[in-house]
mmCIF file of C-alpha atoms in Angstrom:
data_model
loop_
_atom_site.group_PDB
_atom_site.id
_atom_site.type_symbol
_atom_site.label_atom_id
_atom_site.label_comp_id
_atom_site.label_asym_id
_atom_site.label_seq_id
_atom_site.Cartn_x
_atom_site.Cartn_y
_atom_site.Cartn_z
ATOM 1 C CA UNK A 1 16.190 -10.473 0.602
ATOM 2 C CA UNK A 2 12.198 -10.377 1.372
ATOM 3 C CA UNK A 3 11.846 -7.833 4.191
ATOM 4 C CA UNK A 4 8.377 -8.295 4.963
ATOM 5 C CA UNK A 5 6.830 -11.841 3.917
ATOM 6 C CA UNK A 6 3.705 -12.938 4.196
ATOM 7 C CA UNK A 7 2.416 -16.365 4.177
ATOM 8 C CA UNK A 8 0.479 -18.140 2.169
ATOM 9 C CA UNK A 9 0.495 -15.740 -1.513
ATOM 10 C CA UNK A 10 -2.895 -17.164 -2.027
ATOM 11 C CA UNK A 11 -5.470 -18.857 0.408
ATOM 12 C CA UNK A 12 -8.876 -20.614 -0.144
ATOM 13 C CA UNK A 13 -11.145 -20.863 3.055
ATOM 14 C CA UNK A 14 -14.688 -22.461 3.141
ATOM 15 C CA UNK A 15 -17.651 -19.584 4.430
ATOM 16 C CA UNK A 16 -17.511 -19.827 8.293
ATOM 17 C CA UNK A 17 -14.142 -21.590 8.538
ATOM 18 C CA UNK A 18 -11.350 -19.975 10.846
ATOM 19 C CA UNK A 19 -8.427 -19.033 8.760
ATOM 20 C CA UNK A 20 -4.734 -17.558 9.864
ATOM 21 C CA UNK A 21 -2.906 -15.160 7.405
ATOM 22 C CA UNK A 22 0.705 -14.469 9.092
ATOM 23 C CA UNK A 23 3.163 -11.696 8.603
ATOM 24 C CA UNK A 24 6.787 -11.798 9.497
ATOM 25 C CA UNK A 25 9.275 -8.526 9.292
ATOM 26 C CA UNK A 26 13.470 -8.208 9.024
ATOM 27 C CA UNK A 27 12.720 -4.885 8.887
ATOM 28 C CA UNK A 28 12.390 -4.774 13.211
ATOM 29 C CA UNK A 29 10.067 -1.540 12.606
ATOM 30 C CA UNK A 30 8.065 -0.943 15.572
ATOM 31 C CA UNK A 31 4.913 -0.480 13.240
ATOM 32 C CA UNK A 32 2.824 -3.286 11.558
ATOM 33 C CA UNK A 33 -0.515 -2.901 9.591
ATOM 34 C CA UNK A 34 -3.119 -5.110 8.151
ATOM 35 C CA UNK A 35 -4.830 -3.862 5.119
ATOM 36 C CA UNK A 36 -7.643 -5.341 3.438
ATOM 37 C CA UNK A 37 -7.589 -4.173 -0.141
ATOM 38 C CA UNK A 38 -10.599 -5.187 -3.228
ATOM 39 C CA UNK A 39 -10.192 -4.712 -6.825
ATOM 40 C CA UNK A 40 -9.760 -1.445 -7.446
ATOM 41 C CA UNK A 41 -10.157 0.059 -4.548
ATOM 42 C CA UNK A 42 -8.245 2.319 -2.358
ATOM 43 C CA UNK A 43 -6.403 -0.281 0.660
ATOM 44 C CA UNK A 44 -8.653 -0.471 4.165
ATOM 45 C CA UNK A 45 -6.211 -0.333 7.089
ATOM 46 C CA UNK A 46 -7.857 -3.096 9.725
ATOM 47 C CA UNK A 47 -5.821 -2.412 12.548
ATOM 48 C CA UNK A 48 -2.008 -1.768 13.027
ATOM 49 C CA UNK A 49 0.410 -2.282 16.040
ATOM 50 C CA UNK A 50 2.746 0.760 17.394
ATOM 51 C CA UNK A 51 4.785 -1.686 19.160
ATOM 52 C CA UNK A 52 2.788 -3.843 21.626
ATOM 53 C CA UNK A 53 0.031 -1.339 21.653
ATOM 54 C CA UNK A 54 -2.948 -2.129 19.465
ATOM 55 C CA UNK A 55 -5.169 0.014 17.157
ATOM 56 C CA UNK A 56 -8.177 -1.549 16.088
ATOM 57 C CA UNK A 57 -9.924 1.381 13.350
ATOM 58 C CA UNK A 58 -13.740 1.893 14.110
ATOM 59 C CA UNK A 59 -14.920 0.429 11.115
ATOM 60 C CA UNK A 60 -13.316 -3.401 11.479
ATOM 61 C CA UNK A 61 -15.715 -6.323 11.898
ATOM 62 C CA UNK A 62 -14.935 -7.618 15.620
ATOM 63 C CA UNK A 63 -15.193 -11.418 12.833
ATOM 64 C CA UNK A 64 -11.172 -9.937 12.407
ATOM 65 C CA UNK A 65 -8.683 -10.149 14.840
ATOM 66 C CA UNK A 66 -5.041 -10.116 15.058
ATOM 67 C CA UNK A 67 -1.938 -10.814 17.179
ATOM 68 C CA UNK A 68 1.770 -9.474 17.473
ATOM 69 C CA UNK A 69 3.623 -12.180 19.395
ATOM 70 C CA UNK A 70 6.691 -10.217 19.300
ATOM 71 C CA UNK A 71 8.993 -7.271 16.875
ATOM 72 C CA UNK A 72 9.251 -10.107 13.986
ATOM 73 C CA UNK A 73 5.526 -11.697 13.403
ATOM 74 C CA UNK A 74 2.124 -10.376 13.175
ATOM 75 C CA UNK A 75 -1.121 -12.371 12.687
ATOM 76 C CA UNK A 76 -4.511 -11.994 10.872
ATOM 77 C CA UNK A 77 -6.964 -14.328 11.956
ATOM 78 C CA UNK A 78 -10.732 -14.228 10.485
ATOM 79 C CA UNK A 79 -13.012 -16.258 12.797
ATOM 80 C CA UNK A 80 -15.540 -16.824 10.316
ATOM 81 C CA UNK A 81 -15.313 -15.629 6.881
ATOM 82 C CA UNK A 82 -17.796 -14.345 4.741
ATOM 83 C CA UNK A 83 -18.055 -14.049 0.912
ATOM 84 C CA UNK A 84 -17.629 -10.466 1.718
ATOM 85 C CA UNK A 85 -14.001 -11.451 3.656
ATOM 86 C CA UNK A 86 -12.506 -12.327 -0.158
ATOM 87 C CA UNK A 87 -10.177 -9.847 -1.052
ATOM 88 C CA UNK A 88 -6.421 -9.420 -0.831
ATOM 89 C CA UNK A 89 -4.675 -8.782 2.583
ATOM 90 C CA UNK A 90 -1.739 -6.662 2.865
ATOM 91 C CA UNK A 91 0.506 -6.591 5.855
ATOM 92 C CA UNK A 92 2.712 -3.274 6.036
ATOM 93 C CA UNK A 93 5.533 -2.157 8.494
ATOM 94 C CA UNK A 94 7.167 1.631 9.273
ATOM 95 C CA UNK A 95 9.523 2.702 11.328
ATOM 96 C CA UNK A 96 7.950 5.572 13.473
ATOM 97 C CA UNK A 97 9.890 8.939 13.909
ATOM 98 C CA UNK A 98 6.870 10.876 14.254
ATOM 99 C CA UNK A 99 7.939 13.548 11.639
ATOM 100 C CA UNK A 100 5.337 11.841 8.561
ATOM 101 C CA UNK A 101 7.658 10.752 6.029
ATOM 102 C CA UNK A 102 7.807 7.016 7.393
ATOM 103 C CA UNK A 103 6.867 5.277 4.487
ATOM 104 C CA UNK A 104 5.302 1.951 4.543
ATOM 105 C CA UNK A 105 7.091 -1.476 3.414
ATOM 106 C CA UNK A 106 4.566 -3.844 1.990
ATOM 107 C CA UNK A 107 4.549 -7.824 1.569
ATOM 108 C CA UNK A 108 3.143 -9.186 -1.103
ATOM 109 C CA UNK A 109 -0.241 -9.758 0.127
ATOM 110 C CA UNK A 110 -2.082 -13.036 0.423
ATOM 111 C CA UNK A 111 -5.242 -13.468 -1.816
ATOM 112 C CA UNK A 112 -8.092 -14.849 0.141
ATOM 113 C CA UNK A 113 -11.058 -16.578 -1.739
ATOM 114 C CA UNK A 114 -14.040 -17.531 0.332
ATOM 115 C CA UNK A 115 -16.253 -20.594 -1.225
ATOM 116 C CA UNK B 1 -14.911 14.011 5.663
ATOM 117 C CA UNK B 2 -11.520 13.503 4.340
ATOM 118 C CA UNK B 3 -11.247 12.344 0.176
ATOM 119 C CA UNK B 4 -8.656 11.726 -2.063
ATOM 120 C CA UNK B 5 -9.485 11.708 -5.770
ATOM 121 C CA UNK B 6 -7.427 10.378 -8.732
ATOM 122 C CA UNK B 7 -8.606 9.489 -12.335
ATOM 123 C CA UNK B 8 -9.901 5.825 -12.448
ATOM 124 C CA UNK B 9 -7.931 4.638 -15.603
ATOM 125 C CA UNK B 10 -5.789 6.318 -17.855
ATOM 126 C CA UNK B 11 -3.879 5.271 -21.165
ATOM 127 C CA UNK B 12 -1.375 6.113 -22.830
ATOM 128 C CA UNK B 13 2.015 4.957 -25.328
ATOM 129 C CA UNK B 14 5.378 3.030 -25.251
ATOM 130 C CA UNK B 15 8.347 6.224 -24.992
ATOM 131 C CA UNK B 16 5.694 9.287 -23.628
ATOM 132 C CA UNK B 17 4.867 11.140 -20.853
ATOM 133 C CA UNK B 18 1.942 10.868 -18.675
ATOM 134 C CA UNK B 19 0.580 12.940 -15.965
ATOM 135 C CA UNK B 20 -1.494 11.279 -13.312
ATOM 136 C CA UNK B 21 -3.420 13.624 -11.067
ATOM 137 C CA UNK B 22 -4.778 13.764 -7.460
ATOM 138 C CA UNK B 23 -6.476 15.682 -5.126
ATOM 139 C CA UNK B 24 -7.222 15.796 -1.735
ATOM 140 C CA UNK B 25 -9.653 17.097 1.006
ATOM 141 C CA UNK B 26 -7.820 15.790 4.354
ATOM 142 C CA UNK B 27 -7.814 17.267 8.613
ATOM 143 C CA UNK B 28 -4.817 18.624 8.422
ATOM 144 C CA UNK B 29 -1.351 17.947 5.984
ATOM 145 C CA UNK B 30 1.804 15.845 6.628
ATOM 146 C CA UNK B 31 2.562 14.609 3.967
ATOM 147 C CA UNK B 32 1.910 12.889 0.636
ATOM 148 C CA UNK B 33 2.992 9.335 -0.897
ATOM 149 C CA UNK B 34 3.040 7.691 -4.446
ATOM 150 C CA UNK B 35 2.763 3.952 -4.325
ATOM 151 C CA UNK B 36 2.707 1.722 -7.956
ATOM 152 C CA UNK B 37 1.254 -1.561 -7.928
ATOM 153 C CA UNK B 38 1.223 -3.571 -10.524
ATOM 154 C CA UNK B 39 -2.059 -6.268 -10.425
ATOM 155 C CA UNK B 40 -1.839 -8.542 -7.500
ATOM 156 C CA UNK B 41 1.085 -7.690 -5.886
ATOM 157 C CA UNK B 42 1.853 -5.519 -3.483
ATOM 158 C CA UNK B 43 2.555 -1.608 -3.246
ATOM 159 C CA UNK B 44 5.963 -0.182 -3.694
ATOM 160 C CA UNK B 45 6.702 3.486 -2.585
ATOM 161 C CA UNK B 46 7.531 5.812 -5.345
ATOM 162 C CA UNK B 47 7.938 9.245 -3.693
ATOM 163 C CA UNK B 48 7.157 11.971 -0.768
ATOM 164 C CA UNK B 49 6.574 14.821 -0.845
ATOM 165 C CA UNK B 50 5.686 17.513 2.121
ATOM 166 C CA UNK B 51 6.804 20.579 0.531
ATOM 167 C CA UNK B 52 5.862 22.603 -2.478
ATOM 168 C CA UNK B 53 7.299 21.978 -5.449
ATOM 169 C CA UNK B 54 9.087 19.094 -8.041
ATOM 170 C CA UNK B 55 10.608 16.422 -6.803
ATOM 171 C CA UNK B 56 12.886 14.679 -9.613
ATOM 172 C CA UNK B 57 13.454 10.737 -9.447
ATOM 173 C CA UNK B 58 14.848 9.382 -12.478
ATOM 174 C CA UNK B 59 12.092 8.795 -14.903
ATOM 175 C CA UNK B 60 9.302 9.614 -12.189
ATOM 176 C CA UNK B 61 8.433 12.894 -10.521
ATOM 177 C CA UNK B 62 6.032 13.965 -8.237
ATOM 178 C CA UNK B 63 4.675 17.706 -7.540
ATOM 179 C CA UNK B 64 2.668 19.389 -4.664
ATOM 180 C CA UNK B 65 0.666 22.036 -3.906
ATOM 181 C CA UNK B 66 -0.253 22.373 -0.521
ATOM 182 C CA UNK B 67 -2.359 25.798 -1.088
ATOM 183 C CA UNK B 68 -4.586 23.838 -3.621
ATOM 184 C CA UNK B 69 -4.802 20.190 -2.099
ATOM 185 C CA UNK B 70 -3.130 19.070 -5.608
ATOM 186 C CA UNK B 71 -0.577 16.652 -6.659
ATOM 187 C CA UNK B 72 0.650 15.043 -9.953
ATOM 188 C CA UNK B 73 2.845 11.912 -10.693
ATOM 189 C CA UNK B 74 4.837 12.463 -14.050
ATOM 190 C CA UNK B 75 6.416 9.152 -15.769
ATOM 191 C CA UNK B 76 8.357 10.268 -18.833
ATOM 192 C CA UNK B 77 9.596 7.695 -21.156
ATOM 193 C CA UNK B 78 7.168 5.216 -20.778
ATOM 194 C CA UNK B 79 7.703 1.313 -20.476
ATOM 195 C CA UNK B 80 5.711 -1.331 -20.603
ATOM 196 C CA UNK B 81 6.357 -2.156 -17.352
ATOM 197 C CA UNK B 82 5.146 1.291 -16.329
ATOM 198 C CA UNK B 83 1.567 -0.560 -16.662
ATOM 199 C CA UNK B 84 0.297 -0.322 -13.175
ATOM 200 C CA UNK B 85 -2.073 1.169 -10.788
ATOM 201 C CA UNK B 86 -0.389 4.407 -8.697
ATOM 202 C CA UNK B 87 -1.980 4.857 -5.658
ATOM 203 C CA UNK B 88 -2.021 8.500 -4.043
ATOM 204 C CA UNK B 89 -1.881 8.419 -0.136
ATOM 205 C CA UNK B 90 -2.062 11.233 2.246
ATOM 206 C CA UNK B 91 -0.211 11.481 6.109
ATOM 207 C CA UNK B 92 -3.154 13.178 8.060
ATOM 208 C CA UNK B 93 -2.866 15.594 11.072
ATOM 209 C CA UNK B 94 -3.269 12.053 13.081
ATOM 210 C CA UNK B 95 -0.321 10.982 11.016
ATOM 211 C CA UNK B 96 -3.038 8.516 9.657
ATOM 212 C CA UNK B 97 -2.469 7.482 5.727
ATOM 213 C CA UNK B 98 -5.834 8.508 3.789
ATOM 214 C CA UNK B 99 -5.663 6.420 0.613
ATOM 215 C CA UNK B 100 -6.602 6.975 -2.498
ATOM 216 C CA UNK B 101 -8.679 4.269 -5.157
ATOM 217 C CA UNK B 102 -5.680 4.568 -7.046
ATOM 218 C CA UNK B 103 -4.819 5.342 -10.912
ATOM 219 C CA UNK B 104 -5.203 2.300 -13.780
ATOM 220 C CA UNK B 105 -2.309 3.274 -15.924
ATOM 221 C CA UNK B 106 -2.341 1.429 -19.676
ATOM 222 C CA UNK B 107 1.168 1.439 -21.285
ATOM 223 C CA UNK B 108 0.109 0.558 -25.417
ATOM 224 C CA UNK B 109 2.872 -0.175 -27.884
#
């Protein structure tokens, strides 16, 4: 009954080689985040969709980009990754109502290693 | 800016209660979220709250106190499976999530 799965759970990349972390949703919330989260630290929201519309933040390296083909799937692709890039990613959905208690339903992350 | 604080680590034993603190400097208030997760996996909610007071969940609840910029997360009756890292989030005036580090929580026999 996995509402939001992400695919692979772990993921090892070469430095500078293109890799795809996916995200798909049962959920059909009309919100969908990408977090990048390191040990122990507090998750870093990338960018997130309200629908089609998308929100890069101000801080995310233009080396990450992502794609919503439609409600169900979301996409994180890293054009060239960096030892810096290693971390776990953490795709999130909400339903927005606009009122603040939409609380966010996580995957299970994928675990990126750069070598 | 805007900050949320919680203790890095904290221990504590099989069958008592702990109190897990947070605080928070944020543009504006709507909201506040408990998340556990345990090591590599993902976050699961544990609460809201957006009003003063105690909210009661079963072995978990959560406080707030808007006037201060202060929550707590109480887990009575410990389990090993309690061992996890709560994460303290805040809803923003943007209805952005500020997120805390999060909270190392030890569960010893």
């Amino acid at each position: 009954d996995a509402m939001v799965i992400q695919n692979p759970r772990y993921q090892v990349t070469q430095f500078g080689k293109p890799v795809t972390l996916s995200c798909s949703q049962t959920l059909n919330h009309n919100v969908m985040y990408w977090y990048q989260q390191k040990s122990s630290q507090a998750p870093k929201l990338l960018f997130h969709y309200y629908d089609k519309d998308f929100n890069n933040e101000a801080d995310t390296p233009d080396n990450f980009q992502s794609r919503r083909p439609n409600t169900s799937f979301c996409f994180l692709d890293i054009r060239s990754p960096g030892l810096g890039d290693a971390a776990m990613y953490l795709c999130a959905t909400s339903r927005h109502t606009g009122t603040g208690n939409e609380k966010l339903f996580f995957g299970s992350g994928t675990q990126l290693s750069v070598l | 800016g805007q900050n949320i604080d919680q203790p890095t680590e904290m221990t504590a034993t099989e069958g008592a209660i702990v109190q897990i603190n947070c605080t928070y400097q944020t543009s504006g208030f709507n909201g506040l979220f408990w998340y556990q997760q345990h090591a590599g996996e993902a976050p699961t909610f544990l609460s809201y709250n957006v009003l003063d007071g105690l909210e009661e969940k079963g072995r978990f609840s959560s406080f707030l106190s808007r006037s201060k910029g202060y929550s707590y997360l109480l887990l009575k009756e410990l389990q090993m499976k309690d061992s996890a890292s709560y994460l303290c989030a805040v809803r923003d005036s943007n209805y952005q999530l500020i997120w805390g580090a999060g909270t190392k929580l030890i569960i010893k026999p």
